[in-house]
Coordinates of C-alpha atoms in Angstrom, one line a residue:
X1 CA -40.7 -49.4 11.3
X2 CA -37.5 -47.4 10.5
X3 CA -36.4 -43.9 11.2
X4 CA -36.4 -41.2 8.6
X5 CA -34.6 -38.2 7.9
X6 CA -36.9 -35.3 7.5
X7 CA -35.6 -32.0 5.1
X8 CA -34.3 -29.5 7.1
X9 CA -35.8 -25.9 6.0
X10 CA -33.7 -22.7 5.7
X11 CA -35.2 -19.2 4.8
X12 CA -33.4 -16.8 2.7
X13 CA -34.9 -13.1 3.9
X14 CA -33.1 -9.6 3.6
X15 CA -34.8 -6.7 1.7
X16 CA -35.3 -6.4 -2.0
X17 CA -32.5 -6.8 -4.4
X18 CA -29.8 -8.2 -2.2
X19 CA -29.9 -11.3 -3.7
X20 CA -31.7 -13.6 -2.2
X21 CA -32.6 -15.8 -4.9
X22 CA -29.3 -15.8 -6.8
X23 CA -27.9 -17.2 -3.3
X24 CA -30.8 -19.3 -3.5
X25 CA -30.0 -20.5 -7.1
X26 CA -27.0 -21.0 -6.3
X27 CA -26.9 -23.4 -3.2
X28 CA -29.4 -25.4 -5.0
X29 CA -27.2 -25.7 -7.9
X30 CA -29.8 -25.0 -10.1
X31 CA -31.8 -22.0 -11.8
X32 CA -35.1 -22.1 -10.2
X33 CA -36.1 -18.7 -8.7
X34 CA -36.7 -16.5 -11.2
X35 CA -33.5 -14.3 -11.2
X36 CA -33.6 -10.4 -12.5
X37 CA -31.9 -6.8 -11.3
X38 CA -35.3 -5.4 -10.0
X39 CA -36.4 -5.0 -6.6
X40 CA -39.6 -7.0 -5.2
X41 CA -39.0 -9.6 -8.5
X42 CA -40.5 -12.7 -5.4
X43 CA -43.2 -12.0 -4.0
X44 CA -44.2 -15.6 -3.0
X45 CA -42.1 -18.0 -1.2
X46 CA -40.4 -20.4 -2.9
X47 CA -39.3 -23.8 -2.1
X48 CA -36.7 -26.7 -3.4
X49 CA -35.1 -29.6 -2.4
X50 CA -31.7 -30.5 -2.2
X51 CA -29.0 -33.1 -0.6
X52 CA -26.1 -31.7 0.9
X53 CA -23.7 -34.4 2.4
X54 CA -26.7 -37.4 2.9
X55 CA -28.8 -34.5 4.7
X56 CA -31.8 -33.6 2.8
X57 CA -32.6 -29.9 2.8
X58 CA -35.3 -27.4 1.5
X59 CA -34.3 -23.7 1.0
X60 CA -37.1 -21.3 0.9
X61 CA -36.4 -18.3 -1.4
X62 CA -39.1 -15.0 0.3
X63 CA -40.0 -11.7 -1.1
X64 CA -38.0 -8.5 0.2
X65 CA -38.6 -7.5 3.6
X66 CA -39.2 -4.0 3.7
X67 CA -39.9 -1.8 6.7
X68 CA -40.3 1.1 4.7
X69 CA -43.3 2.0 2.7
X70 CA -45.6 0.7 4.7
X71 CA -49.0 1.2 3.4
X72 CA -48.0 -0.4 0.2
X73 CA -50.3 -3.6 0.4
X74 CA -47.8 -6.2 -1.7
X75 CA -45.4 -5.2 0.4
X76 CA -47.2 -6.0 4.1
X77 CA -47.5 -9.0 2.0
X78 CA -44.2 -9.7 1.1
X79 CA -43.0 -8.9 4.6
X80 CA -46.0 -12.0 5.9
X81 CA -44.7 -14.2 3.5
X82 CA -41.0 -14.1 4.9
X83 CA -42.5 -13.4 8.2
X84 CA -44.0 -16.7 7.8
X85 CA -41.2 -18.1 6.5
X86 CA -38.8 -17.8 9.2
X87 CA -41.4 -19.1 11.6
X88 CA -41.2 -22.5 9.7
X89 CA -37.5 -22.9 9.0
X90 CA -34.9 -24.5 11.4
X91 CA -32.2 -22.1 10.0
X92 CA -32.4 -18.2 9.2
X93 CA -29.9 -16.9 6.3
X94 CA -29.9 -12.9 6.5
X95 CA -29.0 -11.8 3.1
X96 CA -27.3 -8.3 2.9
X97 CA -25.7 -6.1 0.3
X98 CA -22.2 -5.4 0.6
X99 CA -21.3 -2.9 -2.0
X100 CA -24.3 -0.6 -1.0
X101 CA -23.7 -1.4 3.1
X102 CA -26.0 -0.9 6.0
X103 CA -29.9 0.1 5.1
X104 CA -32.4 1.2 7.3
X105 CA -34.3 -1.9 6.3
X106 CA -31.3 -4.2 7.5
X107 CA -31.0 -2.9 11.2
X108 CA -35.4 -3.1 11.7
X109 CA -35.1 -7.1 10.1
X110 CA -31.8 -7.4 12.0
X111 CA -34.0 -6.5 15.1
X112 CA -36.3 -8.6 14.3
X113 CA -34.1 -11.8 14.1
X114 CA -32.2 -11.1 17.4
X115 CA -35.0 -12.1 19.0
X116 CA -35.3 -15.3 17.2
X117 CA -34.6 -18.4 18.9
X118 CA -33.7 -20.2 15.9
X119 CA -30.3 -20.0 14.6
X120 CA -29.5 -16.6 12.3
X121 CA -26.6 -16.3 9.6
X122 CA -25.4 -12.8 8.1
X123 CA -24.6 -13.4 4.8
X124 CA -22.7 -10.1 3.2
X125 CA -23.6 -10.9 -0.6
X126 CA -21.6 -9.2 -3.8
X127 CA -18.8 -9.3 -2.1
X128 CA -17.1 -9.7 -5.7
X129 CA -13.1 -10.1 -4.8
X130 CA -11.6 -12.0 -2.0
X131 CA -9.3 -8.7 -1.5
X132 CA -12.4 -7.1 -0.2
X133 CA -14.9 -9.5 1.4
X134 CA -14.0 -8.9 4.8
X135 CA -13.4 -5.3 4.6
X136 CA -17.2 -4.6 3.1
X137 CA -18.4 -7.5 5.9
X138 CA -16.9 -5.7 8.7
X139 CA -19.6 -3.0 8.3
X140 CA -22.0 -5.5 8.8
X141 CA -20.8 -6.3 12.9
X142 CA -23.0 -3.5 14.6
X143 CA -26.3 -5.3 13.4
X144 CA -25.1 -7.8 16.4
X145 CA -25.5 -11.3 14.9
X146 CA -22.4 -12.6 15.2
X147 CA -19.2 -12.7 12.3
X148 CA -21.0 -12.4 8.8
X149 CA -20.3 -14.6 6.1
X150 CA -18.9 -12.7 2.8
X151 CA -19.9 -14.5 -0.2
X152 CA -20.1 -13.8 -4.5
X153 CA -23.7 -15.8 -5.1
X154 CA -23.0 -14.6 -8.6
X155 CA -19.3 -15.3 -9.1
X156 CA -19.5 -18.4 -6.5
X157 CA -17.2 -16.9 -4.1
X158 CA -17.4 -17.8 -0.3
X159 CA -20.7 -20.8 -1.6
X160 CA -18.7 -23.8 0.0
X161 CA -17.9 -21.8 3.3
X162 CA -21.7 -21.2 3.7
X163 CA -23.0 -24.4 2.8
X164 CA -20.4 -26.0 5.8
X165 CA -21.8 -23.4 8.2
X166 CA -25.1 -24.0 7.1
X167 CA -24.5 -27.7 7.9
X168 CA -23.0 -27.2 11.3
X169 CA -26.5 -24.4 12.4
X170 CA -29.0 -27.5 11.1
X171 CA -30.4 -29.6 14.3
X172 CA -28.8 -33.1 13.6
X173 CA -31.9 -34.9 15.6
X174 CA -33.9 -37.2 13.1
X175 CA -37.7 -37.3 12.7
X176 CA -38.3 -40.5 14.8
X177 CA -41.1 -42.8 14.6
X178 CA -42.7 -42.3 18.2
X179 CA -42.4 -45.6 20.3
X180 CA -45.8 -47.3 20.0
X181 CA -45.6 -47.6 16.3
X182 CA -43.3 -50.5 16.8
X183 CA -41.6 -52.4 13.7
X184 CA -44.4 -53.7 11.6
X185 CA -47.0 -50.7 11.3
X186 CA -47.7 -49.2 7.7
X187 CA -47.7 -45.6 7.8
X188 CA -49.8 -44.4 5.4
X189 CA -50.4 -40.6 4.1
X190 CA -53.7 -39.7 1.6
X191 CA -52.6 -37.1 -0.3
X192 CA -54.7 -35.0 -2.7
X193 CA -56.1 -31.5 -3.8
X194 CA -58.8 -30.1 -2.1
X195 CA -62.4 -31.6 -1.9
X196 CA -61.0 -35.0 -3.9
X197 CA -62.3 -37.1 -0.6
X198 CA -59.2 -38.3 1.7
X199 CA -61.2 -37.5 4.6
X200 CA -64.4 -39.4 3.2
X201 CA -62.0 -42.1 2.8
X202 CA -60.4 -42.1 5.7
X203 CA -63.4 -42.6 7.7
X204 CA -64.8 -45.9 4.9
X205 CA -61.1 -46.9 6.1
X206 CA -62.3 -46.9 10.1
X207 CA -65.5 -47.3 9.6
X208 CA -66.4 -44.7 11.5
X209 CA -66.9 -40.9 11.4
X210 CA -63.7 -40.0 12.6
X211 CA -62.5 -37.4 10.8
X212 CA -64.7 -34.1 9.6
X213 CA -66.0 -34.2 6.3
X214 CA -67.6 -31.5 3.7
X215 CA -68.4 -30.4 0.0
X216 CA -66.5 -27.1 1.2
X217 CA -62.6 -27.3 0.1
X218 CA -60.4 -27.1 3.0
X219 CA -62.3 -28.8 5.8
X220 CA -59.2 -30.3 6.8
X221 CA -56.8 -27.8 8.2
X222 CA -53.9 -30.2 9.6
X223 CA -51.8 -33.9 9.2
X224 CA -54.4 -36.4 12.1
X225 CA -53.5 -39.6 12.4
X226 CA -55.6 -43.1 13.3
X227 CA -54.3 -46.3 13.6
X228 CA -57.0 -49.5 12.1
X229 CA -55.9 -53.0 12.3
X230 CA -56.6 -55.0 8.7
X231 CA -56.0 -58.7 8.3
X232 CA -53.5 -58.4 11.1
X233 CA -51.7 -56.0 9.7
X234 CA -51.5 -52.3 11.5
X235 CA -52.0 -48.9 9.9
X236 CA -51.6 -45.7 11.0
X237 CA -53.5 -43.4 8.6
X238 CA -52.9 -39.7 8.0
X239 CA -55.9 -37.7 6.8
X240 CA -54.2 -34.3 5.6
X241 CA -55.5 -30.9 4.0
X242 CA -55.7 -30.5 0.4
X243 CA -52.4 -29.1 -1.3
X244 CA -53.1 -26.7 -3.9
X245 CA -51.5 -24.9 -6.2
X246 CA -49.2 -22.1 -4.7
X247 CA -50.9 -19.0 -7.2
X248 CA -54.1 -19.9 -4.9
X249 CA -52.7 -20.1 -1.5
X250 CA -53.6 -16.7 -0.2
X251 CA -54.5 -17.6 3.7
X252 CA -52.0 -18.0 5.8
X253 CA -53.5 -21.0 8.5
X254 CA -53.5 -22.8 4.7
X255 CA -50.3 -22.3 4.0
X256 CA -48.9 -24.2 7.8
X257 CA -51.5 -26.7 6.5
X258 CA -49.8 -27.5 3.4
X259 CA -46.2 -27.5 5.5
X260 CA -47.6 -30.3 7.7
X261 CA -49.0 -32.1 4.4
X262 CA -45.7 -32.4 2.8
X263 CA -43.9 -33.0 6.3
X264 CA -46.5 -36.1 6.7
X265 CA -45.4 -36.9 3.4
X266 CA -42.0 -37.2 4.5
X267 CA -42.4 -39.0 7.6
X268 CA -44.9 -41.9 5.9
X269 CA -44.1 -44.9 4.1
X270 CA -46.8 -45.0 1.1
X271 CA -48.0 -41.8 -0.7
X272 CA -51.6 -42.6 -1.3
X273 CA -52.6 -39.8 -4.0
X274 CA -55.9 -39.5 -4.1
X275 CA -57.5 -38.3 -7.3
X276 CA -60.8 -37.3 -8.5
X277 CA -62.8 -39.6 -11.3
X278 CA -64.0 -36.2 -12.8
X279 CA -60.4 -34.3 -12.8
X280 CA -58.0 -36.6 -13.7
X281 CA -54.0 -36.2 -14.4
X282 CA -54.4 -32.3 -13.1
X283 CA -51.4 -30.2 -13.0
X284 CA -51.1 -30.4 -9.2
X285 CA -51.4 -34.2 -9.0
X286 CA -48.5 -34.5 -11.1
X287 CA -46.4 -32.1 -9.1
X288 CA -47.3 -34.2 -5.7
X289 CA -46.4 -37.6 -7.7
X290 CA -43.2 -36.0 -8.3
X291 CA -42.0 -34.8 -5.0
X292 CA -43.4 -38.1 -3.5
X293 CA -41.2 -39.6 -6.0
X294 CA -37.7 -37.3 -5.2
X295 CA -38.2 -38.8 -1.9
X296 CA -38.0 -42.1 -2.9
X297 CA -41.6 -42.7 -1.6
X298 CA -43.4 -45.5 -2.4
X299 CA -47.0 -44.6 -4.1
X300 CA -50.7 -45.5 -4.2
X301 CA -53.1 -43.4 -7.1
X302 CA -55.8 -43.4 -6.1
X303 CA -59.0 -43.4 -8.1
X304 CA -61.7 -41.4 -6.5
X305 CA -65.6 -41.4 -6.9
X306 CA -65.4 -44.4 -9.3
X307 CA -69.8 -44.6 -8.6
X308 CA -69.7 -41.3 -10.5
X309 CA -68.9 -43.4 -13.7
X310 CA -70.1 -46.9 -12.4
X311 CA -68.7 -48.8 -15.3
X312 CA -65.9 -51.4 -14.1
X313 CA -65.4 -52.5 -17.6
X314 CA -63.7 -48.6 -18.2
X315 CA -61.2 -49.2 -15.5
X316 CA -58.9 -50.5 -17.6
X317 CA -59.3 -47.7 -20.6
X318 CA -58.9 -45.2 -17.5
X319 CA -55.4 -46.8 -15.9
X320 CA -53.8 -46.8 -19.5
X321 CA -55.1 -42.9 -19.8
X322 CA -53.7 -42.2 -16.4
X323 CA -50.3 -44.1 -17.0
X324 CA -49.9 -42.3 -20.6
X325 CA -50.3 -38.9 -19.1
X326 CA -47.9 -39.4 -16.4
X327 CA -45.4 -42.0 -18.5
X328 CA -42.5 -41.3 -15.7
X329 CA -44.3 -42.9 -13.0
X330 CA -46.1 -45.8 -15.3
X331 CA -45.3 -48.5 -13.1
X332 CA -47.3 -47.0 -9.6
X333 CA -50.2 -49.1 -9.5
X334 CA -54.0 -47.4 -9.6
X335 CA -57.0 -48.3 -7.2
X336 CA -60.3 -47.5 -8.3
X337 CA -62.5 -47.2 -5.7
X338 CA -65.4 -44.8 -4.0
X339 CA -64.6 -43.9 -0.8
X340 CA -68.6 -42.3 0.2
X341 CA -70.2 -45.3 -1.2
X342 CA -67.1 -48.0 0.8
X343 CA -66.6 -50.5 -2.1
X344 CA -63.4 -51.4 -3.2
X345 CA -61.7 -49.2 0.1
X346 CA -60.0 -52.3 1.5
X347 CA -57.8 -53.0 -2.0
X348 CA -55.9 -49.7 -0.9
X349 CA -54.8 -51.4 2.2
X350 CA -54.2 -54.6 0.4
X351 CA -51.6 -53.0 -2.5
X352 CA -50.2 -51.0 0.3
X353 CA -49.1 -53.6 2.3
X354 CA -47.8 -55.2 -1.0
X355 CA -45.6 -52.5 -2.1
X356 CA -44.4 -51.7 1.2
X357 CA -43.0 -55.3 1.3
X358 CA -41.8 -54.9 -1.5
X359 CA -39.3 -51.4 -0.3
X360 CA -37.6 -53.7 1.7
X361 CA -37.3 -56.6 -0.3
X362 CA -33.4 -58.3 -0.7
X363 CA -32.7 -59.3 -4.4
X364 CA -29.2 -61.8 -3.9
X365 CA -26.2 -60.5 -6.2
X366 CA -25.9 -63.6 -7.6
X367 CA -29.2 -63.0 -9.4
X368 CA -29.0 -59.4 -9.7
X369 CA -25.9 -60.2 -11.9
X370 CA -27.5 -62.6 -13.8
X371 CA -30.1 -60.1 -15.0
X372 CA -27.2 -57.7 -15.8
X373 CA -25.3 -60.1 -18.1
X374 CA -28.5 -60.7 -19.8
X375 CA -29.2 -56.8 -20.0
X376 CA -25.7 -56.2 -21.4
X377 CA -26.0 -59.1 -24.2
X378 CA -29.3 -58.0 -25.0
X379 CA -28.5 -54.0 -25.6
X380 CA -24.9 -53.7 -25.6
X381 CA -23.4 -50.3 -24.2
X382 CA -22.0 -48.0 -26.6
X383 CA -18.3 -47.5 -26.7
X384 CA -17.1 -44.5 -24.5
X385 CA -14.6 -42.2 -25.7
X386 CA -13.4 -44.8 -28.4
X387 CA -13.0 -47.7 -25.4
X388 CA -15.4 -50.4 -24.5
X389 CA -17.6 -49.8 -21.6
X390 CA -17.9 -52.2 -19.0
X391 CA -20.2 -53.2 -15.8
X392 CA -18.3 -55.8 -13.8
X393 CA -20.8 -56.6 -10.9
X394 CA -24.4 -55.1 -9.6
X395 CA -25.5 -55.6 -5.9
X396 CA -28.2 -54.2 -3.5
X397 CA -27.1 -51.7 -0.9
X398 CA -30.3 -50.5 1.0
X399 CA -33.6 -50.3 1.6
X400 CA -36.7 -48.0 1.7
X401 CA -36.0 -46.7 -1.0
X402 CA -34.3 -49.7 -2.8
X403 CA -30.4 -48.7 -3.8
X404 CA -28.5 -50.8 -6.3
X405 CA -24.4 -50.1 -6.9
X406 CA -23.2 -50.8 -10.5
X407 CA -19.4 -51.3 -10.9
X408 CA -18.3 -50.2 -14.0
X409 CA -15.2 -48.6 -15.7
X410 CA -16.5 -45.3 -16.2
X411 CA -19.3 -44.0 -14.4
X412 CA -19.4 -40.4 -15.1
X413 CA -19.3 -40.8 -18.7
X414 CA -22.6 -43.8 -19.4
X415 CA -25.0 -42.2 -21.7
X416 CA -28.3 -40.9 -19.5
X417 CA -30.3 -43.5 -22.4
X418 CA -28.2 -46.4 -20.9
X419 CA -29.1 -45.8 -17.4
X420 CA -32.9 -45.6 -18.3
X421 CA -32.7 -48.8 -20.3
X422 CA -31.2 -50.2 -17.3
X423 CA -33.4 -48.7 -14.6
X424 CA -36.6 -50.2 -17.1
X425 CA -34.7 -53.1 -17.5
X426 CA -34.2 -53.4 -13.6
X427 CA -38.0 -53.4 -13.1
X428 CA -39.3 -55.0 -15.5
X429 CA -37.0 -58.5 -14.1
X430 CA -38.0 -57.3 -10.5
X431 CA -41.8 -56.4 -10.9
X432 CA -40.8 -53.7 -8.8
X433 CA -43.7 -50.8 -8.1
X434 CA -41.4 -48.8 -5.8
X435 CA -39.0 -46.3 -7.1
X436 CA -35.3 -47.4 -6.2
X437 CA -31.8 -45.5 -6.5
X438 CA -29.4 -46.8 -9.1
X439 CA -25.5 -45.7 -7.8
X440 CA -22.5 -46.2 -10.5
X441 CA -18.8 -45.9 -9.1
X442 CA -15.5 -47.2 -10.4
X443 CA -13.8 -50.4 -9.5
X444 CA -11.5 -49.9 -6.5
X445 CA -8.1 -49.3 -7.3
X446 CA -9.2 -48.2 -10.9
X447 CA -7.6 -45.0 -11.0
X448 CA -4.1 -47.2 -9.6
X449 CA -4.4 -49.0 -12.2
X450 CA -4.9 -46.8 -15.6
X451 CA -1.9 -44.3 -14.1
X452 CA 0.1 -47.5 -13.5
X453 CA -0.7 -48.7 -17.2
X454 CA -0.3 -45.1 -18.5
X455 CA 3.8 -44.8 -16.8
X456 CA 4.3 -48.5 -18.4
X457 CA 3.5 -47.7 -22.3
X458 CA 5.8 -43.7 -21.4
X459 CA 8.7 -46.1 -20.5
X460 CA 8.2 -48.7 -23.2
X461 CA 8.2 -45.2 -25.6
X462 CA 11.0 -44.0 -24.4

């Protein structure tokens, strides 16, 4: 079994109105948190992925900490929720406000942090001008964590400094597989909302009541793993607690449940999403299909309580329903099944162990550029900027998730359509039921070559 990567997580906390989620907005490189001049606007914490230099990485945006006001009861919440926050992250940003300077609520946080373990950065935000970034930072050196970083997380001043430091702070040490699951072993996670039966199923897995099981939602309060041998192939299964959606996540032993969910989700090889007959394509379902998919993850759906309905004839009117309302990921195959009753339980472990081949499966170029020439001839690419576009070769270049390299004149500029006709293209030829990466770059030398054209036709104008 290979080594994975998981995300590193860094909290963003400093009291209201700093600018906490404009910074957060803007190392993400996208408008997510919710963005307005109003103190206390996040309440909740908030969390996105991102890829910063091949290392995954997910910032969590927090409410205001706030020492002041203290019987106010959303604020003893807000303060938990960041509270929480740093207790989970590998990396602390301390957000402060340079134009209004030092705050009675920066030095009692600012206490706080020194005596974190975990590594702190000052970040002095508006800092508007480069002219005066350090002068309104230097304020900031008698809350004793070290030289602050000035940044502009409106104007995008300082951003790239940050995001190097932030880099440097991160713990480089993978999330190893431990020894004894040697090369071979299927990790598998069950995934689900609450009360949908991954426990239940678990145990039909082992035969055996292994793991704790109940009608009450949120039995399961962390990630356990079991290893079962099937067919001589090994399995380590890992029964986790129900994810739910963040407006009902109010406790906060459920909200370091759900952190070990999705970190079991990172650290498995097939996402087995377990869904109810009764409820299915919920909101949440599709949101865990989604960020099992940004992590190039490999997926199972599941098909829960399928004795409820009892008719195997409906099966197939119920996989078209469930790839219609989730069109993106149509090509993840479905397992009906009913995990309290046993039947059908083993097919999970069968289809797992086929699509797990098939994330490390080597397609030769040779082929691979067969399929391309008869892609290109069948939908030809539309012409780019007035000149023909043109894919000279396609080849493999990993594994887990599958990566493919196009070669092509320009890659910046191929219609999003074209890449999709491709990427369907791609699967249909494969049969592939694993998501994959699809890379475009220029020929080498390219660049060489159009300036070398470019200074032949000046002279011959001249």
């Amino acid at each position: 079994m290979s080594r994975g990567t998981r995300h590193a997580m860094v909290a963003i906390v400093g009291r209201p109105n700093v600018g906490k989620s404009t910074l957060f907005n803007r190392l993400l490189g996208a408008r997510q948190a919710l963005v307005q001049d109003v103190a206390g606007l996040t309440r909740d914490r908030h969390y996105a992925d991102c890829e910063w230099d091949g290392r995954p990485i997910t910032l969590i945006d927090t409410g205001g900490f706030s020492a002041s006001n203290a019987g106010d009861i959303l604020l003893k919440q807000m303060r938990t929720q960041a509270q929480l926050a740093m207790e989970e992250c590998e990396l602390i940003l301390f957000v402060v406000d340079g134009r209004e300077g030092l705050n009675v609520d920066d030095l009692e946080l600012a206490k706080l942090l020194r005596k974190q373990p975990k590594p702190v950065l000052l970040v002095v935000n508006k800092a508007d001008t480069p002219q005066t970034a350090d002068l309104l930072a230097s304020v900031f050196f008698q809350l004793g964590l070290k030289e602050p970083y000035p940044v502009s997380a409106e104007h995008n001043l300082g951003i790239e400094l940050l995001r190097l430091a932030i880099l440097q702070h991160l713990p480089g040490t993978p999330l190893l597989v431990p020894a004894a699951e040697e090369a071979g072993v299927i990790r598998i996670a069950l995934l689900g909302r609450p009360n949908v039966g991954k426990s239940t199923l678990a145990n039909a897995l082992l035969k055996t009541e292994r793991f704790l099981t109940s009608p009450i939602p949120g039995t399961t309060r962390d990630a356990l793993d079991e290893s079962l041998e099937y067919e001589g192939q090994r399995y380590i299964l890992t029964d986790t607690a129900g994810i739910r959606r963040k407006s009902t996540i109010v406790e906060q032993l459920e909200h370091q449940s759900i952190l070990r969910s999705l970190r079991a989700m990172e650290a498995c090889d097939i996402c087995c999403l377990i869904m109810d007959v009764q409820e299915l394509s919920a909101q949440q379902d599709m949101r865990l299909a989604e960020l099992a998919e940004r992590r190039g993850k490999a997926m199972v759906f599941v098909v829960n309580k399928w004795d409820l309905h009892g008719k195997a004839s409906d099966e197939e009117a119920f996989r078209k329903g469930l790839k219609a309302s989730m069109r993106w990921l149509s090509w993840v195959p479905i397992v009906f099944l009913s995990a309290k009753e046993g039947k059908k339980v083993e097919k999970l472990l069968e289809v797992s162990k086929h699509i797990h081949a098939q994330t490390r499966q080597r397609f030769p170029t040779p082929a691979l550029n067969r399929w391309l020439g008869e892609a290109v001839e069948g939908h030809s690419i539309p012409r780019v900027g007035g000149r023909a576009f043109r894919t000279y070769y396609c080849s493999q270049v990993g594994v887990s998730p599958l990566s493919f390299q196009f070669v092509c004149n320009f890659p910046q500029r191929l219609p999003e359509a074209y890449r999709r006709y491709l990427s369907n293209s791609l699967r249909e030829t494969l049969g592939l039921q694993v998501p994959f990466k699809m890379w475009f770059r220029e020929r080498s030398g390219q660049r060489r070559r159009q300036e070398h054209v470019a200074r032949m036709k000046a002279l011959k104008r001249r």
